[in-house]
Structure formats: C-alpha cells, structure tokens
C-alpha cells in the first residue's frame, strides 16, 4: 500500500528544517551503500551521527507519534532514526530494493524494514527530475510531493529516484518495522479503520460500531507481533 501523508510538517517547520539542511555537512551517499547499491547511487547524505541528523530526526519521530494517518496506516513497532539526503547536478539512485534488516546505530538493536518513508523538504517546482518511482504489482508510480508531505510504501518494493537536472531535492528517509509484517494485512486494517471512522461520524449510535471495532482489534491481535 502506497499512501501520502499530506502536511506532515507545516510551512514554518519546513522552512526551519530547510535553513539547517542547506548549510549541512553533506557527504557522498555511497558511504552507506552496499556493493550493489553503490553502483547505482549518486547522491549526498548526512552522516547518521551528525548532530543535525539527530536533532531533525528526533523532531520527525516526535511528529510521527502525533500523526493519526501515519499511525493507523503503518502501525509502527520500531522506527529507524530518520536520515537525510540531497540530489543535485544529475544526482540519481537507480533501481534497487532496500535492505531487509537495518542495525540501529549505536545500539545492539535491529529493525525489519516493512515500510519505507520519504519526507519532502523541497517543492516540486524547485527542481527538475527527482521523482521517486515505486514499482508494485499494478505498475510503477511516480511520486514528487510538496514540501512537508510524506509518502509511505512497502519496504518490499523496487524503487529509484530519477536524475535531478535542475535545483536540488532534499528529503528525509527512514524505515519502520510494523506490528503487522504483511502489507496486505496492514492495508485491510487501514481500510477497516477508515470505514469505522466514517460509520462513527455518520451514525454514532449504530450498534455496528462496537462490533466492527471488536473485529478490527481482534484481527490486529491475530496479526500483530510485538
Ligand atoms: Ni531505497
């Protein structure tokens, strides 16, 4: 399931992050790529232990917990600290799939990348190219969102970023281990949650509401690992 989280950050918050990111110590993105990925990767990243990575990452993590749409669609168990990248001057990232397992820096913990997230810090008219292309069973989807918007998509997807031929594309990206490993099951829970919200809004007294909520929670109980 691919889903947009619109207005994850306000315009003011985006401006604040942008100012810091434009003066950041960008490094060659190949430093964090495996052998195969290094062949198709040409971008810049902030070091995971850069103080700005930590500061802005903590800010994003705090926002995730307050975003109902994100929490309901992703059902997060663990979130890898957000990272930051920059594409400019033809920068691109060819067709690849992300690692299944990531070590959490500075800890003995690992997370499984069930869901990938990209948070955009630049508006689409500020740069040419830089589309995130995600492949799924229904074909390929091009994503280029306004600053402050986020996209989430299954960690299992092959994806790429097309070359940025004008301007710069700055984004945050990170992975989430969900309580529910299977994308198809998360999609069913998301649809059901949406439908329940609608029934509650339209007919709050309906006896269907507690029954539907019981089904939702009992499915979650069956499918979740914690
Ligand atoms: Ni990737």
mmCIF file of C-alpha atoms and ligand atoms in Angstrom:
data_model
loop_
_atom_site.group_PDB
_atom_site.id
_atom_site.type_symbol
_atom_site.label_atom_id
_atom_site.label_comp_id
_atom_site.label_asym_id
_atom_site.label_seq_id
_atom_site.Cartn_x
_atom_site.Cartn_y
_atom_site.Cartn_z
ATOM 1 C CA UNK A 1 0.000 0.000 0.000
ATOM 2 C CA UNK A 2 1.328 3.380 -1.022
ATOM 3 C CA UNK A 3 -0.086 6.376 0.821
ATOM 4 C CA UNK A 4 0.551 10.110 1.024
ATOM 5 C CA UNK A 5 0.617 11.854 4.401
ATOM 6 C CA UNK A 6 -0.149 15.463 3.397
ATOM 7 C CA UNK A 7 1.056 18.391 5.517
ATOM 8 C CA UNK A 8 3.100 16.219 7.844
ATOM 9 C CA UNK A 9 5.079 19.400 8.603
ATOM 10 C CA UNK A 10 3.812 22.979 8.478
ATOM 11 C CA UNK A 11 5.349 25.525 6.062
ATOM 12 C CA UNK A 12 7.092 27.156 9.035
ATOM 13 C CA UNK A 13 8.579 23.830 10.175
ATOM 14 C CA UNK A 14 9.765 23.078 6.637
ATOM 15 C CA UNK A 15 11.486 26.498 6.450
ATOM 16 C CA UNK A 16 13.196 25.867 9.760
ATOM 17 C CA UNK A 17 14.499 22.433 8.644
ATOM 18 C CA UNK A 18 15.496 23.738 5.188
ATOM 19 C CA UNK A 19 17.683 26.500 6.606
ATOM 20 C CA UNK A 20 19.597 23.969 8.693
ATOM 21 C CA UNK A 21 19.823 21.392 5.875
ATOM 22 C CA UNK A 22 21.078 23.837 3.255
ATOM 23 C CA UNK A 23 24.140 24.540 5.431
ATOM 24 C CA UNK A 24 24.692 20.917 6.456
ATOM 25 C CA UNK A 25 27.854 18.806 6.012
ATOM 26 C CA UNK A 26 26.691 16.631 3.090
ATOM 27 C CA UNK A 27 28.747 13.521 2.306
ATOM 28 C CA UNK A 28 28.927 11.087 -0.613
ATOM 29 C CA UNK A 29 25.896 8.771 -0.297
ATOM 30 C CA UNK A 30 27.901 5.739 -1.442
ATOM 31 C CA UNK A 31 29.442 5.579 2.048
ATOM 32 C CA UNK A 32 26.315 3.857 3.379
ATOM 33 C CA UNK A 33 25.533 1.721 0.310
ATOM 34 C CA UNK A 34 26.359 -1.966 -0.150
ATOM 35 C CA UNK A 35 28.390 -3.034 -3.220
ATOM 36 C CA UNK A 36 25.374 -3.418 -5.495
ATOM 37 C CA UNK A 37 23.647 -0.206 -4.403
ATOM 38 C CA UNK A 38 26.895 1.805 -4.686
ATOM 39 C CA UNK A 39 26.875 1.160 -8.443
ATOM 40 C CA UNK A 40 23.525 2.898 -8.922
ATOM 41 C CA UNK A 41 23.675 5.508 -6.149
ATOM 42 C CA UNK A 42 24.840 9.102 -6.802
ATOM 43 C CA UNK A 43 23.574 11.422 -4.090
ATOM 44 C CA UNK A 44 24.665 13.067 -0.859
ATOM 45 C CA UNK A 45 23.691 12.172 2.689
ATOM 46 C CA UNK A 46 24.178 13.476 6.179
ATOM 47 C CA UNK A 47 26.234 11.184 8.410
ATOM 48 C CA UNK A 48 23.991 9.216 10.816
ATOM 49 C CA UNK A 49 25.967 10.597 13.767
ATOM 50 C CA UNK A 50 25.852 14.229 12.567
ATOM 51 C CA UNK A 51 24.270 16.353 15.310
ATOM 52 C CA UNK A 52 21.794 17.775 12.751
ATOM 53 C CA UNK A 53 20.714 14.251 11.717
ATOM 54 C CA UNK A 54 19.894 13.511 15.356
ATOM 55 C CA UNK A 55 18.193 16.827 16.054
ATOM 56 C CA UNK A 56 15.924 16.846 12.997
ATOM 57 C CA UNK A 57 15.430 13.078 13.245
ATOM 58 C CA UNK A 58 14.136 13.383 16.821
ATOM 59 C CA UNK A 59 11.811 16.161 15.701
ATOM 60 C CA UNK A 60 10.367 13.941 12.921
ATOM 61 C CA UNK A 61 9.992 10.962 15.279
ATOM 62 C CA UNK A 62 8.062 13.084 17.733
ATOM 63 C CA UNK A 63 5.742 14.238 14.925
ATOM 64 C CA UNK A 64 5.113 10.656 13.743
ATOM 65 C CA UNK A 65 3.539 9.766 17.088
ATOM 66 C CA UNK A 66 1.038 12.623 16.742
ATOM 67 C CA UNK A 67 0.011 11.806 13.160
ATOM 68 C CA UNK A 68 -3.157 9.649 13.171
ATOM 69 C CA UNK A 69 -2.935 8.828 9.467
ATOM 70 C CA UNK A 70 0.653 7.575 9.807
ATOM 71 C CA UNK A 71 -0.059 5.602 12.994
ATOM 72 C CA UNK A 72 -3.146 3.923 11.528
ATOM 73 C CA UNK A 73 -1.603 3.065 8.145
ATOM 74 C CA UNK A 74 1.820 1.940 9.391
ATOM 75 C CA UNK A 75 1.058 0.519 12.879
ATOM 76 C CA UNK A 76 4.685 1.160 13.856
ATOM 77 C CA UNK A 77 6.581 -1.082 16.250
ATOM 78 C CA UNK A 78 10.076 0.385 15.752
ATOM 79 C CA UNK A 79 11.317 3.298 13.657
ATOM 80 C CA UNK A 80 14.873 3.638 12.391
ATOM 81 C CA UNK A 81 16.231 7.147 13.153
ATOM 82 C CA UNK A 82 15.460 9.330 10.099
ATOM 83 C CA UNK A 83 18.275 10.067 7.641
ATOM 84 C CA UNK A 84 18.630 12.899 5.142
ATOM 85 C CA UNK A 85 19.692 13.015 1.513
ATOM 86 C CA UNK A 86 20.247 15.562 -1.222
ATOM 87 C CA UNK A 87 20.164 15.097 -5.002
ATOM 88 C CA UNK A 88 21.541 17.787 -7.349
ATOM 89 C CA UNK A 89 23.657 18.114 -10.520
ATOM 90 C CA UNK A 90 22.303 14.933 -12.135
ATOM 91 C CA UNK A 91 22.213 13.040 -8.807
ATOM 92 C CA UNK A 92 20.166 9.859 -9.006
ATOM 93 C CA UNK A 93 19.561 6.493 -7.345
ATOM 94 C CA UNK A 94 18.937 3.624 -9.766
ATOM 95 C CA UNK A 95 16.588 0.666 -9.435
ATOM 96 C CA UNK A 96 17.125 -1.096 -6.069
ATOM 97 C CA UNK A 97 15.422 -2.659 -3.092
ATOM 98 C CA UNK A 98 16.323 -1.509 0.416
ATOM 99 C CA UNK A 99 17.972 -3.794 2.940
ATOM 100 C CA UNK A 100 15.503 -6.046 4.779
ATOM 101 C CA UNK A 101 17.249 -5.552 8.131
ATOM 102 C CA UNK A 102 18.948 -2.422 9.475
ATOM 103 C CA UNK A 103 21.092 -2.041 12.579
ATOM 104 C CA UNK A 104 20.042 0.840 14.793
ATOM 105 C CA UNK A 105 23.250 2.911 15.061
ATOM 106 C CA UNK A 106 24.866 2.907 18.477
ATOM 107 C CA UNK A 107 22.625 0.139 19.814
ATOM 108 C CA UNK A 108 22.554 -3.675 19.605
ATOM 109 C CA UNK A 109 19.037 -3.458 18.075
ATOM 110 C CA UNK A 110 17.924 -4.259 14.545
ATOM 111 C CA UNK A 111 14.726 -3.453 12.714
ATOM 112 C CA UNK A 112 12.990 -5.118 9.760
ATOM 113 C CA UNK A 113 12.102 -2.589 7.054
ATOM 114 C CA UNK A 114 8.392 -3.328 6.498
ATOM 115 C CA UNK A 115 7.551 0.236 5.449
ATOM 116 C CA UNK A 116 9.687 2.908 3.739
ATOM 117 C CA UNK A 117 9.007 6.615 4.238
ATOM 118 C CA UNK A 118 10.191 9.695 2.325
ATOM 119 C CA UNK A 119 9.527 13.210 3.645
ATOM 120 C CA UNK A 120 9.991 16.006 1.093
ATOM 121 C CA UNK A 121 11.639 19.320 2.062
ATOM 122 C CA UNK A 122 11.572 20.973 -1.405
ATOM 123 C CA UNK A 123 8.599 21.912 -3.564
ATOM 124 C CA UNK A 124 8.250 20.184 -6.960
ATOM 125 C CA UNK A 125 8.818 23.415 -8.928
ATOM 126 C CA UNK A 126 12.211 23.963 -7.254
ATOM 127 C CA UNK A 127 13.879 21.108 -9.130
ATOM 128 C CA UNK A 128 13.561 19.077 -12.334
ATOM 129 C CA UNK A 129 13.571 15.280 -12.114
ATOM 130 C CA UNK A 130 13.927 13.705 -8.681
ATOM 131 C CA UNK A 131 10.754 11.620 -8.962
ATOM 132 C CA UNK A 132 10.600 8.651 -6.617
ATOM 133 C CA UNK A 133 9.463 5.767 -8.845
ATOM 134 C CA UNK A 134 8.000 2.830 -6.925
ATOM 135 C CA UNK A 135 7.143 -0.462 -8.632
ATOM 136 C CA UNK A 136 4.307 -2.636 -7.436
ATOM 137 C CA UNK A 137 2.074 -5.290 -8.958
ATOM 138 C CA UNK A 138 -0.047 -2.534 -10.556
ATOM 139 C CA UNK A 139 2.916 -0.953 -12.361
ATOM 140 C CA UNK A 140 5.187 1.945 -11.493
ATOM 141 C CA UNK A 141 4.132 5.066 -9.603
ATOM 142 C CA UNK A 142 5.959 8.414 -9.778
ATOM 143 C CA UNK A 143 5.944 10.445 -6.567
ATOM 144 C CA UNK A 144 7.016 14.080 -6.248
ATOM 145 C CA UNK A 145 5.233 15.802 -3.384
ATOM 146 C CA UNK A 146 5.074 19.348 -1.996
ATOM 147 C CA UNK A 147 7.474 20.258 0.812
ATOM 148 C CA UNK A 148 6.226 18.948 4.159
ATOM 149 C CA UNK A 149 4.367 15.980 2.625
ATOM 150 C CA UNK A 150 5.396 12.374 3.172
ATOM 151 C CA UNK A 151 4.911 9.163 1.209
ATOM 152 C CA UNK A 152 4.940 5.679 2.693
ATOM 153 C CA UNK A 153 5.287 2.496 0.617
ATOM 154 C CA UNK A 154 6.076 -1.172 1.239
ATOM 155 C CA UNK A 155 9.723 -1.915 2.020
ATOM 156 C CA UNK A 156 9.477 -4.834 -0.400
ATOM 157 C CA UNK A 157 9.135 -2.532 -3.448
ATOM 158 C CA UNK A 158 11.788 -1.984 -6.088
ATOM 159 C CA UNK A 159 12.253 1.778 -6.443
ATOM 160 C CA UNK A 160 14.529 4.504 -7.826
ATOM 161 C CA UNK A 161 14.985 8.273 -7.885
ATOM 162 C CA UNK A 162 15.289 9.872 -11.338
ATOM 163 C CA UNK A 163 18.214 12.276 -12.013
ATOM 164 C CA UNK A 164 17.832 15.813 -10.654
ATOM 165 C CA UNK A 165 18.823 18.017 -13.602
ATOM 166 C CA UNK A 166 17.991 21.443 -12.084
ATOM 167 C CA UNK A 167 17.957 22.677 -8.495
ATOM 168 C CA UNK A 168 18.226 20.331 -5.521
ATOM 169 C CA UNK A 169 15.955 17.762 -3.907
ATOM 170 C CA UNK A 170 16.347 17.419 -0.140
ATOM 171 C CA UNK A 171 14.416 14.742 1.720
ATOM 172 C CA UNK A 172 14.359 12.638 4.840
ATOM 173 C CA UNK A 173 14.006 8.877 4.504
ATOM 174 C CA UNK A 174 13.584 6.134 7.067
ATOM 175 C CA UNK A 175 12.205 2.673 7.659
ATOM 176 C CA UNK A 176 9.648 1.284 10.030
ATOM 177 C CA UNK A 177 9.104 -2.172 11.440
ATOM 178 C CA UNK A 178 5.347 -2.572 11.699
ATOM 179 C CA UNK A 179 3.385 -4.517 14.271
ATOM 180 C CA UNK A 180 1.898 -6.235 11.182
ATOM 181 C CA UNK A 181 4.562 -7.617 8.846
ATOM 182 C CA UNK A 182 2.364 -8.233 5.772
ATOM 183 C CA UNK A 183 1.489 -5.235 3.621
ATOM 184 C CA UNK A 184 -1.809 -6.855 2.532
ATOM 185 C CA UNK A 185 -2.916 -7.230 6.174
ATOM 186 C CA UNK A 186 -1.940 -3.639 7.022
ATOM 187 C CA UNK A 187 -3.961 -2.474 4.009
ATOM 188 C CA UNK A 188 -7.057 -4.351 5.236
ATOM 189 C CA UNK A 189 -6.713 -2.856 8.722
ATOM 190 C CA UNK A 190 -6.260 0.624 7.254
ATOM 191 C CA UNK A 191 -9.409 0.258 5.103
ATOM 192 C CA UNK A 192 -11.379 -1.048 8.050
ATOM 193 C CA UNK A 193 -10.183 1.759 10.337
ATOM 194 C CA UNK A 194 -11.258 4.326 7.721
ATOM 195 C CA UNK A 195 -14.678 2.706 7.321
ATOM 196 C CA UNK A 196 -15.217 2.559 11.106
ATOM 197 C CA UNK A 197 -14.349 6.249 11.434
ATOM 198 C CA UNK A 198 -16.933 7.053 8.771
ATOM 199 C CA UNK A 199 -19.666 4.953 10.387
ATOM 200 C CA UNK A 200 -18.902 6.571 13.765
ATOM 201 C CA UNK A 201 -19.174 10.038 12.242
ATOM 202 C CA UNK A 202 -22.371 9.368 10.297
ATOM 203 C CA UNK A 203 -24.257 7.159 12.769
ATOM 204 C CA UNK A 204 -22.516 7.408 16.157
ATOM 205 C CA UNK A 205 -25.236 5.396 17.927
ATOM 206 C CA UNK A 206 -25.087 2.475 15.498
ATOM 207 C CA UNK A 207 -24.775 -0.910 17.169
ATOM 208 C CA UNK A 208 -22.484 -1.879 14.297
ATOM 209 C CA UNK A 209 -19.738 0.358 15.698
ATOM 210 C CA UNK A 210 -18.667 -1.718 18.727
ATOM 211 C CA UNK A 211 -18.926 -4.914 16.662
ATOM 212 C CA UNK A 212 -16.765 -3.507 13.884
ATOM 213 C CA UNK A 213 -14.265 -2.231 16.431
ATOM 214 C CA UNK A 214 -14.116 -5.666 18.020
ATOM 215 C CA UNK A 215 -13.349 -7.208 14.618
ATOM 216 C CA UNK A 216 -10.628 -4.616 13.988
ATOM 217 C CA UNK A 217 -8.932 -5.223 17.321
ATOM 218 C CA UNK A 218 -9.280 -8.982 17.095
ATOM 219 C CA UNK A 219 -7.683 -9.014 13.634
ATOM 220 C CA UNK A 220 -4.879 -6.834 14.986
ATOM 221 C CA UNK A 221 -4.492 -9.267 17.903
ATOM 222 C CA UNK A 222 -4.168 -12.178 15.433
ATOM 223 C CA UNK A 223 -1.736 -10.472 13.093
ATOM 224 C CA UNK A 224 0.450 -8.309 15.326
ATOM 225 C CA UNK A 225 3.787 -9.370 16.702
ATOM 226 C CA UNK A 226 5.238 -7.159 19.395
HETATM 227 NI NI1 LIG B 1 15.904 2.934 -1.409
#
